Each structure stands twice: as structure tokens, then as C-alpha cells.
mmCIF file of C-alpha atoms in Angstrom:
data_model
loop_
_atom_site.group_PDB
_atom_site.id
_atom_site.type_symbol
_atom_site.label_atom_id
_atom_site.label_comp_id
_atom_site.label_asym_id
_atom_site.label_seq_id
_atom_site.Cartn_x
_atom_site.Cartn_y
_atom_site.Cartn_z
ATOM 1 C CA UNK A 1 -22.575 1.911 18.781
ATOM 2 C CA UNK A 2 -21.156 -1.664 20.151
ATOM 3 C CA UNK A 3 -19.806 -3.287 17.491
ATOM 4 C CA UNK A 4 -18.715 -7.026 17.969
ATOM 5 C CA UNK A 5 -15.886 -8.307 15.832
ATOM 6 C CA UNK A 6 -15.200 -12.282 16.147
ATOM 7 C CA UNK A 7 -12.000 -12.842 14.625
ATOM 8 C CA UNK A 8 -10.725 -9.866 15.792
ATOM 9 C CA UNK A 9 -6.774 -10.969 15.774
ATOM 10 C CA UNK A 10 -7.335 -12.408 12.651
ATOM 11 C CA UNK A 11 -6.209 -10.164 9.059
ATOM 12 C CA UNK A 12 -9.150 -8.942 8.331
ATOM 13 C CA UNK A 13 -9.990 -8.181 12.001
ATOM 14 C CA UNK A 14 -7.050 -6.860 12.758
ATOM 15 C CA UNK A 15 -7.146 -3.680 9.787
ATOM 16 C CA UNK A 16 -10.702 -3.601 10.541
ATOM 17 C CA UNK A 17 -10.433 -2.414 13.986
ATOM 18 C CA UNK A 18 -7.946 -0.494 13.556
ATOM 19 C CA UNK A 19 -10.146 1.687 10.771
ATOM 20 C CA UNK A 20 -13.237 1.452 13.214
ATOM 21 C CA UNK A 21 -10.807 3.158 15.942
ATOM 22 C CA UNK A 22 -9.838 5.894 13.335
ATOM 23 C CA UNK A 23 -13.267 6.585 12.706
ATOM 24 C CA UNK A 24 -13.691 6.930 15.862
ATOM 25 C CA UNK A 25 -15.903 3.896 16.617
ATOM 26 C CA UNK A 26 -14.725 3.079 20.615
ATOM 27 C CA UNK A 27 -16.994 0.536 22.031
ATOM 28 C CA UNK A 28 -15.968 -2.957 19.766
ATOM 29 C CA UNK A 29 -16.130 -5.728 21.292
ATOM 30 C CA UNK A 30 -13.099 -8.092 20.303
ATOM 31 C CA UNK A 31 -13.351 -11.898 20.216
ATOM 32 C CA UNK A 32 -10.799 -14.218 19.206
ATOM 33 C CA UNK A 33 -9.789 -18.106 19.826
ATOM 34 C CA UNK A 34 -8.298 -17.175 23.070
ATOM 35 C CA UNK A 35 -11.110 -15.143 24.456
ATOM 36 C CA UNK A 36 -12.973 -16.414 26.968
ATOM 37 C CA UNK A 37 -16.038 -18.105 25.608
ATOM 38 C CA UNK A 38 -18.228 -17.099 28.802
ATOM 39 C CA UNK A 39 -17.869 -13.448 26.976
ATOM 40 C CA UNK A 40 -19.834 -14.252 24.110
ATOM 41 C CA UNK A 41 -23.248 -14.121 25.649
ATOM 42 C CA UNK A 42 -21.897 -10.883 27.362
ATOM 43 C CA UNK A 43 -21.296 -9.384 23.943
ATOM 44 C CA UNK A 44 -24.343 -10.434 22.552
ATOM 45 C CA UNK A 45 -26.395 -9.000 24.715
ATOM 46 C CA UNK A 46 -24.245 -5.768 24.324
ATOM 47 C CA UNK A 47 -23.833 -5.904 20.436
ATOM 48 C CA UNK A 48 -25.311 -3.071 18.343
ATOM 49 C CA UNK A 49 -23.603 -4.360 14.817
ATOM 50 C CA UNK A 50 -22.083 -7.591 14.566
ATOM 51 C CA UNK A 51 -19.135 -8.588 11.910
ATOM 52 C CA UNK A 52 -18.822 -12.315 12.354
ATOM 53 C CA UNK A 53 -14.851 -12.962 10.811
ATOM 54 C CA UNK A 54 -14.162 -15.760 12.583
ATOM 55 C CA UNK A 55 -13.351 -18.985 10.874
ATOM 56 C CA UNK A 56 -10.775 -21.574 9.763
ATOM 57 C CA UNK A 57 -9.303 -22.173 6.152
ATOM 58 C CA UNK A 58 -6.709 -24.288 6.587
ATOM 59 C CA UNK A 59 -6.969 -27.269 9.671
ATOM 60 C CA UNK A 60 -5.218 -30.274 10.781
ATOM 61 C CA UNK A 61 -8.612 -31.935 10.322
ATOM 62 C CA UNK A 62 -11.097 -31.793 7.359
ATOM 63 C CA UNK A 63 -13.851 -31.828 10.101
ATOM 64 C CA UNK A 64 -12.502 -28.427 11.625
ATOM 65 C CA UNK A 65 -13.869 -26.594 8.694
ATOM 66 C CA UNK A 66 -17.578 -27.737 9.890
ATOM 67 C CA UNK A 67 -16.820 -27.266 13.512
ATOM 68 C CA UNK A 68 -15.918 -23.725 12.951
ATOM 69 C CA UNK A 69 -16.641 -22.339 10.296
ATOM 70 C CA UNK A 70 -20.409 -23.876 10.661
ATOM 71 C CA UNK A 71 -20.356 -24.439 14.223
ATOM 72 C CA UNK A 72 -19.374 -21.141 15.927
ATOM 73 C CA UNK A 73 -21.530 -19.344 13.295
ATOM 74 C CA UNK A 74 -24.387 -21.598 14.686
ATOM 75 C CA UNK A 75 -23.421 -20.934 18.201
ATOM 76 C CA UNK A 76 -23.209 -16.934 17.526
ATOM 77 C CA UNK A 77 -26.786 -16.451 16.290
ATOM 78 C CA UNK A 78 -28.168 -18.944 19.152
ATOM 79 C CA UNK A 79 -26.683 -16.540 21.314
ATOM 80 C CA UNK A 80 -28.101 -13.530 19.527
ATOM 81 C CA UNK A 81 -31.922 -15.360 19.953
ATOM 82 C CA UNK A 82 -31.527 -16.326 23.183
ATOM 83 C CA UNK A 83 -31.436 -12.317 24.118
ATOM 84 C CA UNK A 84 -33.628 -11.224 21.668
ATOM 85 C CA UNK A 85 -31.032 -9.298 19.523
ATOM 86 C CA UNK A 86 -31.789 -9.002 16.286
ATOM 87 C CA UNK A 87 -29.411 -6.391 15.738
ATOM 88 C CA UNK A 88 -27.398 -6.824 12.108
ATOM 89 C CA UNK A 89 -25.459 -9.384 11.350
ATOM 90 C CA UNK A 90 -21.984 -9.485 8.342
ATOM 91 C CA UNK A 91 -20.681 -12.605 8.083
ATOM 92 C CA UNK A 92 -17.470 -13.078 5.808
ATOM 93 C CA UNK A 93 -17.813 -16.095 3.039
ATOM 94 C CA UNK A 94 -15.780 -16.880 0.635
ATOM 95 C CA UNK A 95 -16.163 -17.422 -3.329
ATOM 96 C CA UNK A 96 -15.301 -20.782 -2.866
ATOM 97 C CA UNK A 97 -19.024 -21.200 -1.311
ATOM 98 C CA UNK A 98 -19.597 -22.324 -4.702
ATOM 99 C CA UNK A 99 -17.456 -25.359 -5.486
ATOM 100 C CA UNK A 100 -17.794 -28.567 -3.947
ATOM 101 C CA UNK A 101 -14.912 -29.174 -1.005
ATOM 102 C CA UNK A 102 -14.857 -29.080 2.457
ATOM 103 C CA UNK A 103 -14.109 -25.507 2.917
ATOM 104 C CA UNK A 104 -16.530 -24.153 0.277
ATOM 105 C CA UNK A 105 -19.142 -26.272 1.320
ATOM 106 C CA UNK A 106 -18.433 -25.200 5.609
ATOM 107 C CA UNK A 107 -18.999 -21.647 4.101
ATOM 108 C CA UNK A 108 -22.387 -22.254 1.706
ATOM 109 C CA UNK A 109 -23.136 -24.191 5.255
ATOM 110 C CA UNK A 110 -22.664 -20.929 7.204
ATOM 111 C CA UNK A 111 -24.235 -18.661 4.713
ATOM 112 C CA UNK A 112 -27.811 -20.501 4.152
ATOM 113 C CA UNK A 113 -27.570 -20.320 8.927
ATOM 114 C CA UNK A 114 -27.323 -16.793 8.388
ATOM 115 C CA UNK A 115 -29.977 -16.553 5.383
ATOM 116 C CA UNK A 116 -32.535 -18.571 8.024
ATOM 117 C CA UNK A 117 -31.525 -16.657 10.844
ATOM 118 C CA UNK A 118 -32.518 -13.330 9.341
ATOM 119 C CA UNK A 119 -35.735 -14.945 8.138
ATOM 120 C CA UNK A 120 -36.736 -16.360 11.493
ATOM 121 C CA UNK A 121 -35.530 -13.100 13.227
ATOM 122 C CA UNK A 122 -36.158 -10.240 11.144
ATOM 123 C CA UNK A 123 -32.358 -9.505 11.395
ATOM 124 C CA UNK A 124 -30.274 -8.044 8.654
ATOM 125 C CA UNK A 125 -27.868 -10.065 7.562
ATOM 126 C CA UNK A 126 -25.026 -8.912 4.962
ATOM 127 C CA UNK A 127 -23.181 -11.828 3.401
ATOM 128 C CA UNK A 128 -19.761 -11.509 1.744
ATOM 129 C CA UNK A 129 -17.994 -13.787 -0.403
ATOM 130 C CA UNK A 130 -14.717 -12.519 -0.707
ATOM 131 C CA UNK A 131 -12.249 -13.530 -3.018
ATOM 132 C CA UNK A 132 -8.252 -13.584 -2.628
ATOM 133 C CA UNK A 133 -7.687 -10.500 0.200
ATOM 134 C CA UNK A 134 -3.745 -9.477 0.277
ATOM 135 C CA UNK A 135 -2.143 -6.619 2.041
ATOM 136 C CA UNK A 136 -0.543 -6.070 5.720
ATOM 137 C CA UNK A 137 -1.048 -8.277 8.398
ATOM 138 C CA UNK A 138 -1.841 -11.210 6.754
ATOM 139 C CA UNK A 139 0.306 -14.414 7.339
ATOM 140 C CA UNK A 140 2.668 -15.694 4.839
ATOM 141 C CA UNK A 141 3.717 -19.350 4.353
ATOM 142 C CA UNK A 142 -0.472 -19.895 5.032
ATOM 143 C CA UNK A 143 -2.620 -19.800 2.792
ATOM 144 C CA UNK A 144 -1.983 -16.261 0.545
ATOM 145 C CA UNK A 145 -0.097 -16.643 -1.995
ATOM 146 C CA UNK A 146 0.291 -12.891 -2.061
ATOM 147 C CA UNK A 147 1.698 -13.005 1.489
ATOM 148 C CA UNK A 148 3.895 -15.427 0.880
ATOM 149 C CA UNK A 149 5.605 -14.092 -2.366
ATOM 150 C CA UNK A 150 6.051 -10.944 -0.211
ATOM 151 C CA UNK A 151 7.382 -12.260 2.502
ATOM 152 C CA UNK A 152 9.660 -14.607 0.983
ATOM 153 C CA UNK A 153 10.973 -12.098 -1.422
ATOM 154 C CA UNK A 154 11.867 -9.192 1.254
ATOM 155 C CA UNK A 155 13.586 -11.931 3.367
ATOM 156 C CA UNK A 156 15.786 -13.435 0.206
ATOM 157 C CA UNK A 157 13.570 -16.932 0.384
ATOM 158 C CA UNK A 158 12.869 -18.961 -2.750
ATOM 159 C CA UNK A 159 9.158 -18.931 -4.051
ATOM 160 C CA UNK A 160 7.381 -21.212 -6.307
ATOM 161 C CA UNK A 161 5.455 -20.551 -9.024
ATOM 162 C CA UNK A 162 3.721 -24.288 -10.613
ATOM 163 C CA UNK A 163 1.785 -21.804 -13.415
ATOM 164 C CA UNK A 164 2.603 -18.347 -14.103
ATOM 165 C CA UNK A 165 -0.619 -17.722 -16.163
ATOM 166 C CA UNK A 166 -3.163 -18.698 -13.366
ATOM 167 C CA UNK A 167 -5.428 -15.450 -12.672
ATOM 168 C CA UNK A 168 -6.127 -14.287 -9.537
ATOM 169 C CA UNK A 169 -8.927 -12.306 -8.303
ATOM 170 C CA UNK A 170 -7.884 -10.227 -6.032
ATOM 171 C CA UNK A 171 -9.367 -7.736 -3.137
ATOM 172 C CA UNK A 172 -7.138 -5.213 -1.327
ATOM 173 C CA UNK A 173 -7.661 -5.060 2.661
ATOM 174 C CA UNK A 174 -8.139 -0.868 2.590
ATOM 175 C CA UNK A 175 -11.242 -1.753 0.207
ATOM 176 C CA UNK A 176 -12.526 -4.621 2.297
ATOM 177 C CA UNK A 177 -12.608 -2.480 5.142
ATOM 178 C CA UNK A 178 -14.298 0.493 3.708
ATOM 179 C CA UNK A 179 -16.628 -1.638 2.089
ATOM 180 C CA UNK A 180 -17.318 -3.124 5.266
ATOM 181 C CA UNK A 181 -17.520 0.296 6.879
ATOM 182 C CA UNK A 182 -20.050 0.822 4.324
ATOM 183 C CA UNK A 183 -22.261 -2.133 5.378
ATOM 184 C CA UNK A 184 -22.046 -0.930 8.959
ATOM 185 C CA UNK A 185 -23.130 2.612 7.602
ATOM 186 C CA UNK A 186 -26.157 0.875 5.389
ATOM 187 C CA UNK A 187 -24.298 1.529 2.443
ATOM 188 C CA UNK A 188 -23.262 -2.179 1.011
ATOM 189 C CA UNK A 189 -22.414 -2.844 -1.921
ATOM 190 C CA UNK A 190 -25.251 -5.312 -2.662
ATOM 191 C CA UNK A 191 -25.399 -7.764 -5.521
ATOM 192 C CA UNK A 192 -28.204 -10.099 -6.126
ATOM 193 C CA UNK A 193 -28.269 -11.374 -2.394
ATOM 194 C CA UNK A 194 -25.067 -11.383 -1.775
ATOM 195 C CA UNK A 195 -22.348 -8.229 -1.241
ATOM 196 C CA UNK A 196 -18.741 -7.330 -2.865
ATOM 197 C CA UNK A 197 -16.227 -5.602 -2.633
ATOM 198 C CA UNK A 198 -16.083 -3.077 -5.733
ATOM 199 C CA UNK A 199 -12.855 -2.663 -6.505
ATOM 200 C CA UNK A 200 -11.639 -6.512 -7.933
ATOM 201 C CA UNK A 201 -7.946 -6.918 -9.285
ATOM 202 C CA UNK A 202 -7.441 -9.341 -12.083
ATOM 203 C CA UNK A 203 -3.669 -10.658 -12.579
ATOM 204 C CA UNK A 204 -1.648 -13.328 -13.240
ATOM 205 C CA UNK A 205 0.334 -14.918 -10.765
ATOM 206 C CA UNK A 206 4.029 -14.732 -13.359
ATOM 207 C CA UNK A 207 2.682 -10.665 -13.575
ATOM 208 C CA UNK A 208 2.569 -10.701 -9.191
ATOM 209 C CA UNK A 209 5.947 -12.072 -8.842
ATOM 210 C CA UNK A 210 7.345 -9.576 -11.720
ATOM 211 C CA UNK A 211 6.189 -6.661 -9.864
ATOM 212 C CA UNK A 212 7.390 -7.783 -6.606
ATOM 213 C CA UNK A 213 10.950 -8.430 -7.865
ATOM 214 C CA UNK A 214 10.751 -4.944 -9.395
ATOM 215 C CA UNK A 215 10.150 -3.845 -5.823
ATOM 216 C CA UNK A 216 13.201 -5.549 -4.863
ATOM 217 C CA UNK A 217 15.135 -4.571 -7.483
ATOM 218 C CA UNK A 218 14.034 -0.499 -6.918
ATOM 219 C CA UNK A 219 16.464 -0.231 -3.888
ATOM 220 C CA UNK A 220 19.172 -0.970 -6.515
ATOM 221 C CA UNK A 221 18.015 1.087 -9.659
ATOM 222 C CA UNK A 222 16.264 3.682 -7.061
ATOM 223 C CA UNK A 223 13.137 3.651 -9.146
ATOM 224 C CA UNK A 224 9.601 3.655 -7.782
ATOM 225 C CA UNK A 225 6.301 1.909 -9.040
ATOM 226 C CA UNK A 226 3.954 3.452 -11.183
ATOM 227 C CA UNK A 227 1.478 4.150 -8.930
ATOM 228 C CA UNK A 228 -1.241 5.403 -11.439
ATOM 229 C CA UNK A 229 -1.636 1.519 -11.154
ATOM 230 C CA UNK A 230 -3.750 0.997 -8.537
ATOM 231 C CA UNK A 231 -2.871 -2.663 -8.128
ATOM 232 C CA UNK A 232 0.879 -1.616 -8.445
ATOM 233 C CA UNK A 233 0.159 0.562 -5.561
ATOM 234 C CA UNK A 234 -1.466 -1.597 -3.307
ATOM 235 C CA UNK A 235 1.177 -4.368 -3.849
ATOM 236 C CA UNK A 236 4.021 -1.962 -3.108
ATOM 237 C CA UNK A 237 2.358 -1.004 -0.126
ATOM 238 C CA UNK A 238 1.668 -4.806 1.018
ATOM 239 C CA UNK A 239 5.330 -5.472 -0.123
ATOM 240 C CA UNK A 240 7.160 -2.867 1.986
ATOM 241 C CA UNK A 241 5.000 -4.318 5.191
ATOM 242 C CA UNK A 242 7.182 -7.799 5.342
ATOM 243 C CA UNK A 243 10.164 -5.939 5.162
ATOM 244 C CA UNK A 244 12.868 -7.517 7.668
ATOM 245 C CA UNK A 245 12.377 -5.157 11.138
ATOM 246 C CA UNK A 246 16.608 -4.332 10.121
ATOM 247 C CA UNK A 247 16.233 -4.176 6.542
ATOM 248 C CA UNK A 248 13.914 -0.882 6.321
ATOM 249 C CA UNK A 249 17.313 1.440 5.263
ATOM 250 C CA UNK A 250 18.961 1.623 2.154
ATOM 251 C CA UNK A 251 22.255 3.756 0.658
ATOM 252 C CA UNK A 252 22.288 5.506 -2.212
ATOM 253 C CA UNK A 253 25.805 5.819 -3.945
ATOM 254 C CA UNK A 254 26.973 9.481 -3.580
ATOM 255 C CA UNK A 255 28.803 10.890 -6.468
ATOM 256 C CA UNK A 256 31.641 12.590 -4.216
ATOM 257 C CA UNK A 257 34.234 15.068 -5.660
ATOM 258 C CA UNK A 258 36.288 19.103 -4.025
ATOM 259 C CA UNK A 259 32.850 20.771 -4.679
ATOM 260 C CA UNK A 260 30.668 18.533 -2.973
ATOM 261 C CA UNK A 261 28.406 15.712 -3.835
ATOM 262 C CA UNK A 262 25.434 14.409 -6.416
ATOM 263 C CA UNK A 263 23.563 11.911 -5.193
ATOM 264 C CA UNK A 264 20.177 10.173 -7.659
ATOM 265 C CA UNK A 265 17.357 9.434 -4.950
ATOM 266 C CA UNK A 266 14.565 8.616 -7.292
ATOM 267 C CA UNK A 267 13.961 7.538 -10.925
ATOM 268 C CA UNK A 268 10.897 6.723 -12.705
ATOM 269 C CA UNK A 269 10.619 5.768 -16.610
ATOM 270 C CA UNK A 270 7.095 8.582 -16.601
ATOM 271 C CA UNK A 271 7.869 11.157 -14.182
ATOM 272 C CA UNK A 272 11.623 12.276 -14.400
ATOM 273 C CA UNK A 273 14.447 11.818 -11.442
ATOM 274 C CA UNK A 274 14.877 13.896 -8.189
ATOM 275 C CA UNK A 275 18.273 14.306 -6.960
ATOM 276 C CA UNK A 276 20.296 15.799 -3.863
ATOM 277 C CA UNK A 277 22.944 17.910 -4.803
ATOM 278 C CA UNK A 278 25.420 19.471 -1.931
ATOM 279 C CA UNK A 279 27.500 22.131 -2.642
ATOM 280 C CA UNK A 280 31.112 23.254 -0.700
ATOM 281 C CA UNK A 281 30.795 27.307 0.300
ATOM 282 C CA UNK A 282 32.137 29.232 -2.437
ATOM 283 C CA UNK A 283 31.481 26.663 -5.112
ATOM 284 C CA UNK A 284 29.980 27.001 -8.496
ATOM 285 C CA UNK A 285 27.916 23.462 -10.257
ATOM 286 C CA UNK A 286 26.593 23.863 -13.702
ATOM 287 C CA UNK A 287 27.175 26.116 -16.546
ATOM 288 C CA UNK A 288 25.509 24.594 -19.145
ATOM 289 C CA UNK A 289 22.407 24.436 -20.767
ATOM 290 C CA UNK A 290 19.563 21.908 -22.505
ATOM 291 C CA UNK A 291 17.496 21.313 -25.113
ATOM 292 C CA UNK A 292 14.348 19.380 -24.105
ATOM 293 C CA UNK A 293 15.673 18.541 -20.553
ATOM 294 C CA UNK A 294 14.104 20.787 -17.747
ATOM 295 C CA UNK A 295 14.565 21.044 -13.896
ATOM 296 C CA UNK A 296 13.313 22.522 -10.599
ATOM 297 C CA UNK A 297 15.837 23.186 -7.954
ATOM 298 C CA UNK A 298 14.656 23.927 -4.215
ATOM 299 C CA UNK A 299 17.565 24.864 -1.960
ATOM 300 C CA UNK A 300 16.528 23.089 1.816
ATOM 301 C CA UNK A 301 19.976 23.924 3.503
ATOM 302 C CA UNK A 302 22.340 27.017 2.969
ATOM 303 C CA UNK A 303 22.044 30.071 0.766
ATOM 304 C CA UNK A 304 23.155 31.041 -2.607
ATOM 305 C CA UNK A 305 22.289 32.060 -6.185
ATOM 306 C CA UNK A 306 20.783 30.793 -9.329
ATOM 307 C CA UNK A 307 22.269 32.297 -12.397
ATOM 308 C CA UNK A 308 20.781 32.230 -16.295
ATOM 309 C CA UNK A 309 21.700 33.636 -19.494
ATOM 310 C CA UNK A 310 19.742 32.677 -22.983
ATOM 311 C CA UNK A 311 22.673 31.162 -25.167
ATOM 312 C CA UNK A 312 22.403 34.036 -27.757
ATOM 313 C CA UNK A 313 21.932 36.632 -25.252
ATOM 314 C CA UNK A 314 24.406 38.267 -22.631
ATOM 315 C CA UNK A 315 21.669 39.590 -20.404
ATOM 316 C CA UNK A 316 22.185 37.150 -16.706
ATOM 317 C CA UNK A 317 19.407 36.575 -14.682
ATOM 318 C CA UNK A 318 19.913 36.197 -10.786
ATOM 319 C CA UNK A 319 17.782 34.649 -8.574
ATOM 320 C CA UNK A 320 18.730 34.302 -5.021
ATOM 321 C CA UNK A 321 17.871 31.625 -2.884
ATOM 322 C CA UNK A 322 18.032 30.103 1.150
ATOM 323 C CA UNK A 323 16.861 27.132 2.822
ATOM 324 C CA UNK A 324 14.983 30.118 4.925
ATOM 325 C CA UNK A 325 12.500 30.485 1.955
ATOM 326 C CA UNK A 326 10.758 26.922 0.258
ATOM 327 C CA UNK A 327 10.913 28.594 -3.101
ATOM 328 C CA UNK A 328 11.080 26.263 -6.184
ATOM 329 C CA UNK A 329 12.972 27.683 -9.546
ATOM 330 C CA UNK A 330 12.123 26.441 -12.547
ATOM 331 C CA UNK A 331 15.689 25.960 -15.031
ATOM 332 C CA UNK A 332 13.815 26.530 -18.479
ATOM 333 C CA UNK A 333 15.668 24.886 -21.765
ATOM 334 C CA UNK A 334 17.756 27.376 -23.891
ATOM 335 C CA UNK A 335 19.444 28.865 -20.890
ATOM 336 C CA UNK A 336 22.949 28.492 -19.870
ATOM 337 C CA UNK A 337 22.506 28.246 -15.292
ATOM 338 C CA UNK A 338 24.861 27.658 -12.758
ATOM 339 C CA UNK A 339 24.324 27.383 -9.088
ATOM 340 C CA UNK A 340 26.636 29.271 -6.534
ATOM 341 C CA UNK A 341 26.556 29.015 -2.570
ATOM 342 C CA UNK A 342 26.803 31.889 -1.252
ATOM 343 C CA UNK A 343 27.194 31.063 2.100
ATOM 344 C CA UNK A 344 30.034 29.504 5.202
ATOM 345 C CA UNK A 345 28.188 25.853 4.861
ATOM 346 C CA UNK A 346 27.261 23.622 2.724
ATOM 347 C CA UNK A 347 24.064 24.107 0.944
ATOM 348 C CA UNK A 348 21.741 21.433 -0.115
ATOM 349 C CA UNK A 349 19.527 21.640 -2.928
ATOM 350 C CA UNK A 350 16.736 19.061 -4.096
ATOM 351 C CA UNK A 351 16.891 18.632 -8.317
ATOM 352 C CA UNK A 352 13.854 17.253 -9.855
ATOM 353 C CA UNK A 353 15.001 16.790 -13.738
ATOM 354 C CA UNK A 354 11.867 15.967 -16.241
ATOM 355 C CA UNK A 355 13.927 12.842 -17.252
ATOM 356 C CA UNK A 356 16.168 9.994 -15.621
ATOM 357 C CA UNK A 357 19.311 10.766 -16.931
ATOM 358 C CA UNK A 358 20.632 8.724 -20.215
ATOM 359 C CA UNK A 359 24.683 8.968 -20.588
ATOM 360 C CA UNK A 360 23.808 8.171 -24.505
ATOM 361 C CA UNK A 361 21.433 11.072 -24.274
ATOM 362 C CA UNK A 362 22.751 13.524 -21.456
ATOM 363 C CA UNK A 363 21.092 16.612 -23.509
ATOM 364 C CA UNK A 364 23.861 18.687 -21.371
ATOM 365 C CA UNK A 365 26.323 21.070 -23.430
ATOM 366 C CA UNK A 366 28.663 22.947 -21.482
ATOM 367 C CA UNK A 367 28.213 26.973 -21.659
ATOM 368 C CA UNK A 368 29.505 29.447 -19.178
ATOM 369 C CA UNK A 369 26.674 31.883 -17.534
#
């Protein structure tokens, strides 16, 4: 299938394409401001599927949003006539098709072309009105405020906030493309005569820049967003993509002693911590034992042995264990355990612990195995 995309360097085009390619979709034909305008009859004579993007939302001139938004739509189906193609037509809209400025009304204006078109044609035509889209690729300082609280925030810029409690409707790019996928597949999400996007977040602007200065702040605390939130987890994502191109690296401070090192990677208030511990060769860490806390150690690097004993008991348990073998051991509560390496190098082991650790609570008595 051809598929034309106009607006094809734009944000939406841009992850669009990119899905289309990963589906394997290989003809598309790509049009953009600086394409040359000869092209378009070309393509729509070629075109199989058309997803019209293309538009303007913020111009020097109020009489840009007509021009383009109106005016290239208006050009694009005159082109489609002229060579009989009444293949189907997507054309993106906005919510703001509804209120009365220049930009809404340059979209209702492009929506009722369309809406003729496919009555005069017999053409399918799939209309949008998308709300606030965020996620990678889309320009800060613009018009997303999204985008710009990102950006600003990975780079150490100053945002502004004039009302924390305004609610945003929000669409995430991944779901805007497979929803658009969808309406290239005949399976649009159709409501009334109009289409959306399914998946709609709700959120204050105050809650946006909270969670974005919690991604900041996770380098430092080395905790990690709860990403049963899907929101949470689509911001995070969108965050990390405006990171500065030298700024993707962080430390982490190594606790450094004769045996070795202990080093906290990740903590998370739901799902426990996960730790690097490195052990010198003929060193012993541990002997003691917990309560409620539990663990899971998985040597990576080195060799060397796992040692238990129940507190009341003075039967010892061995378990042996290599970086040549991926083999998790569970540290159960009530049991004294040390780790030993065994071997002439270091050996690394990976500690997930079912809590971050609390210096008022440690729930870690000293015992020898």
C-alpha cells in the first residue's frame, strides 16, 4: 500500500512513520513544507491511504491559520479529484474545532472540506480531533506545554506555571499512532462522526510539573516512577527524550571499604531496592539475619558460596554459585546467610531486597552462619 503522509517532519509525522516502517509499511510517501510542491499531484495519483497532518498552530499571521490549515487541505483533495482518487482520506483536527478563534475555526473550516469531499466523492474520510499530544519529538518552547516543562527541566531552565489546577487532556503519541494504525487497518475508533484516541489522560498542570521534578530528582534518590501509572510512564518516557545529548550518565555513590563495595542502584517506595554488591577474593559479607526483610542474590561475575543456618538450628545450608550459571537464591527471613567468594577475582552479585532500606528500621541483627 502507498501511503501519503503530509506533515511528515512534523511530531506526529515523524513517530508515525517511523511505526508504519516497523510494521513494515515501505512505500509512504513523505511531504513536508520543503518538499517540492510539483510532487503532490505525483503522490496523489500514487496514494493508496492518505493521512493529511499537515498544518499550522502557531503563525506570525492570524491569516496563516486559513491559508494552511484550510488552504492546503483544499488544495490536497482538488488534487485527489482531479485523478479520480477516491482512496481514504485522515485528516488531523483538533478539539479546539469547537470554540470560536482563528485556529479552531481554520480546523472546523478543514473538517466540514473533508465532510463534502467524501460526500461528493464517495471517499472515506476519518476525522480526528485530537486533544493535547505530548511525548518525543515534539518541540518545546512551541506550543506544548508538556514539551516545554520537559525540556526546560532536563536542561536546568525555569518554567512557569500561571495555574497549577488547570486540567489537561492529554493523548500520548504511541496511542495516536496505533490508533491511527487502526484507521489505516479499518479499525477506528469512531465516535458519533468523528474519531478518538481511546486512551485520554486527565491531570493537572501543578500534578505534571510534580512528576517531572520527581524525574529529576530520581538521579539523586535513585528511585524510579511507578509505572503501574500509565500516565507516569508515558511522561517518564517523554521526559528522558529531552535529556541534554551529555547529560544521559549518572554516578551512583559506592559504599567502598577492604572487602569490596555496596553500591544502591534502584529504590522504589512499592517494589523494594536492587543493589550491586562486589566482593574482594577470599572475603566473607553478611552474617546476619531478618525478620520481615527478604532478598534475592544473583552472582553475574566470579564464583562463590551462599551459606544459611535457621537461628535456633546448627544445621548450614550451602549453596554454591558462578557468574557461569544465572541462578537466583532466594535469602528467606529467620536465617542467619553470609556470602563468600570463592574465587582469584572479584565477584559481583546483584541484591534485590523486598524493601528500600530504613536506618530507623534496618531489620538486620548480626548472627554468625
Amino acid at each position: 500500500m502507498k501511503i501519503l503522509v503530509t506533515g511528515a517532519k512534523g511530531f506526529i509525522g515523524k513517530n508515525l512513520i517511523a511505526e508504519l516502517r516497523n510494521r513494515k509499511y515501505t512505500e509512504i510517501l513523505e511531504y513536508d513544507r520543503d518538499t517540492d510542491p510539483s510532487l503532490l499531484e505525483e503522490f496523489c495519483i500514487e496514494a493508496e491511504f492518505v493521512f493529511h497532518l499537515a498544518g499550522v498552530n502557531r503563525p506570525e499571521e492570524e491569516s496563516e491559520f486559513m491559508e494552511d490549515n484550510f488552504g492546503f487541505t483544499s488544495d490536497l483533495l482538488n488534487s485527489l479529484k482531479k485523478h479520480n482518487n477516491s482512496c481514504p482520506v485522515m485528516i488531523s483536527s483538533s478539539i479546539q474545532a469547537e470554540l470560536n478563534n482563528p485556529y479552531g475555526e481554520s480546523k472546523k473550516a478543514g473538517e466540514d472540506l473533508l465532510f463534502d469531499y467524501g460526500k461528493e466523492t464517495g471517499a472515506k474520510v476519518i476525522v480526528y480531533r485530537f486533544p493535547n499530544v505530548f511525548g518525543k519529538w515534539c518541540r518545546p518552547n512551541y506550543n506544548s506545554a508538556v514539551a516545554t516543562f520537559c525540556h526546560n527541566v532536563a536542561h536546568d531552565l525555569p518554567i512557569k506555571v500561571n495555574d497549577p489546577n488547570v486540567v489537561m487532556n492529554l493523548v500520548y503519541i504511541d496511542d495516536v499512532v496505533n490508533e491511527l494504525i487502526n484507521a489505516l487497518e479499518s479499525k477506528e475508533n469512531i465516535v458519533d462522526s468523528f474519531c478518538e484516541v481511546p486512551v485520554v489522560h486527565n491531570i493537572t498542570l501543578g500534578e505534571i510539573v510534580e512528576l517531572i521534578y520527581s524525574f529529576k530528582n530520581s538521579r539523586e534518590d535513585r528511585t524510579v516512577p511507578n509505572t503501574s501509572d500509565e500516565f507516569a510512564k508515558k511522561l517518564y518516557s517523554t521526559y528522558l527524550s529531552y535529556l541534554p545529548e551529555d547529560k544521559f550518565s549518572y554516578e551512583l555513590k559506592m559504599n567502598v571499604d577492604q572487602r569490596g563495595s555496596f553500591t544502591e542502584f534502584i529504590k522504589t517506595p512499592d517494589r523494594g531496592q536492587v543493589s550491586v554488591n562486589i566482593s574482594k577474593p577470599e572475603i566473607t559479607k553478611g552474617n546476619h539475619w531478618h525478620h520481615t526483610k527478604n532478598e534475592k542474590f544473583l552472582v553475574v561475575s566470579g564464583k562463590g558460596v551462599i551459606r544459611f543456618r535457621k537461628i535456633d538450628s546448627d544445621k548450614v545450608l550451602e549453596y554454591f554459585v558462578s557468574g557461569d550459571k544465572m541462578e537466583v537464591v532466594d535469602i528467606p527471613t529467620g536465617y542467619t546467610h553470609n556470602i563468600e567468594n570463592l574465587g582469584d577475582s572479584d565477584m559481583v552479585t546483584i541484591m534485590w531486597a523486598n524493601e528500600s532500606f530504613d536506618p530507623e528500621k534496618p531489620d538486620t541483627y548480626y548472627l554468625e552462619v
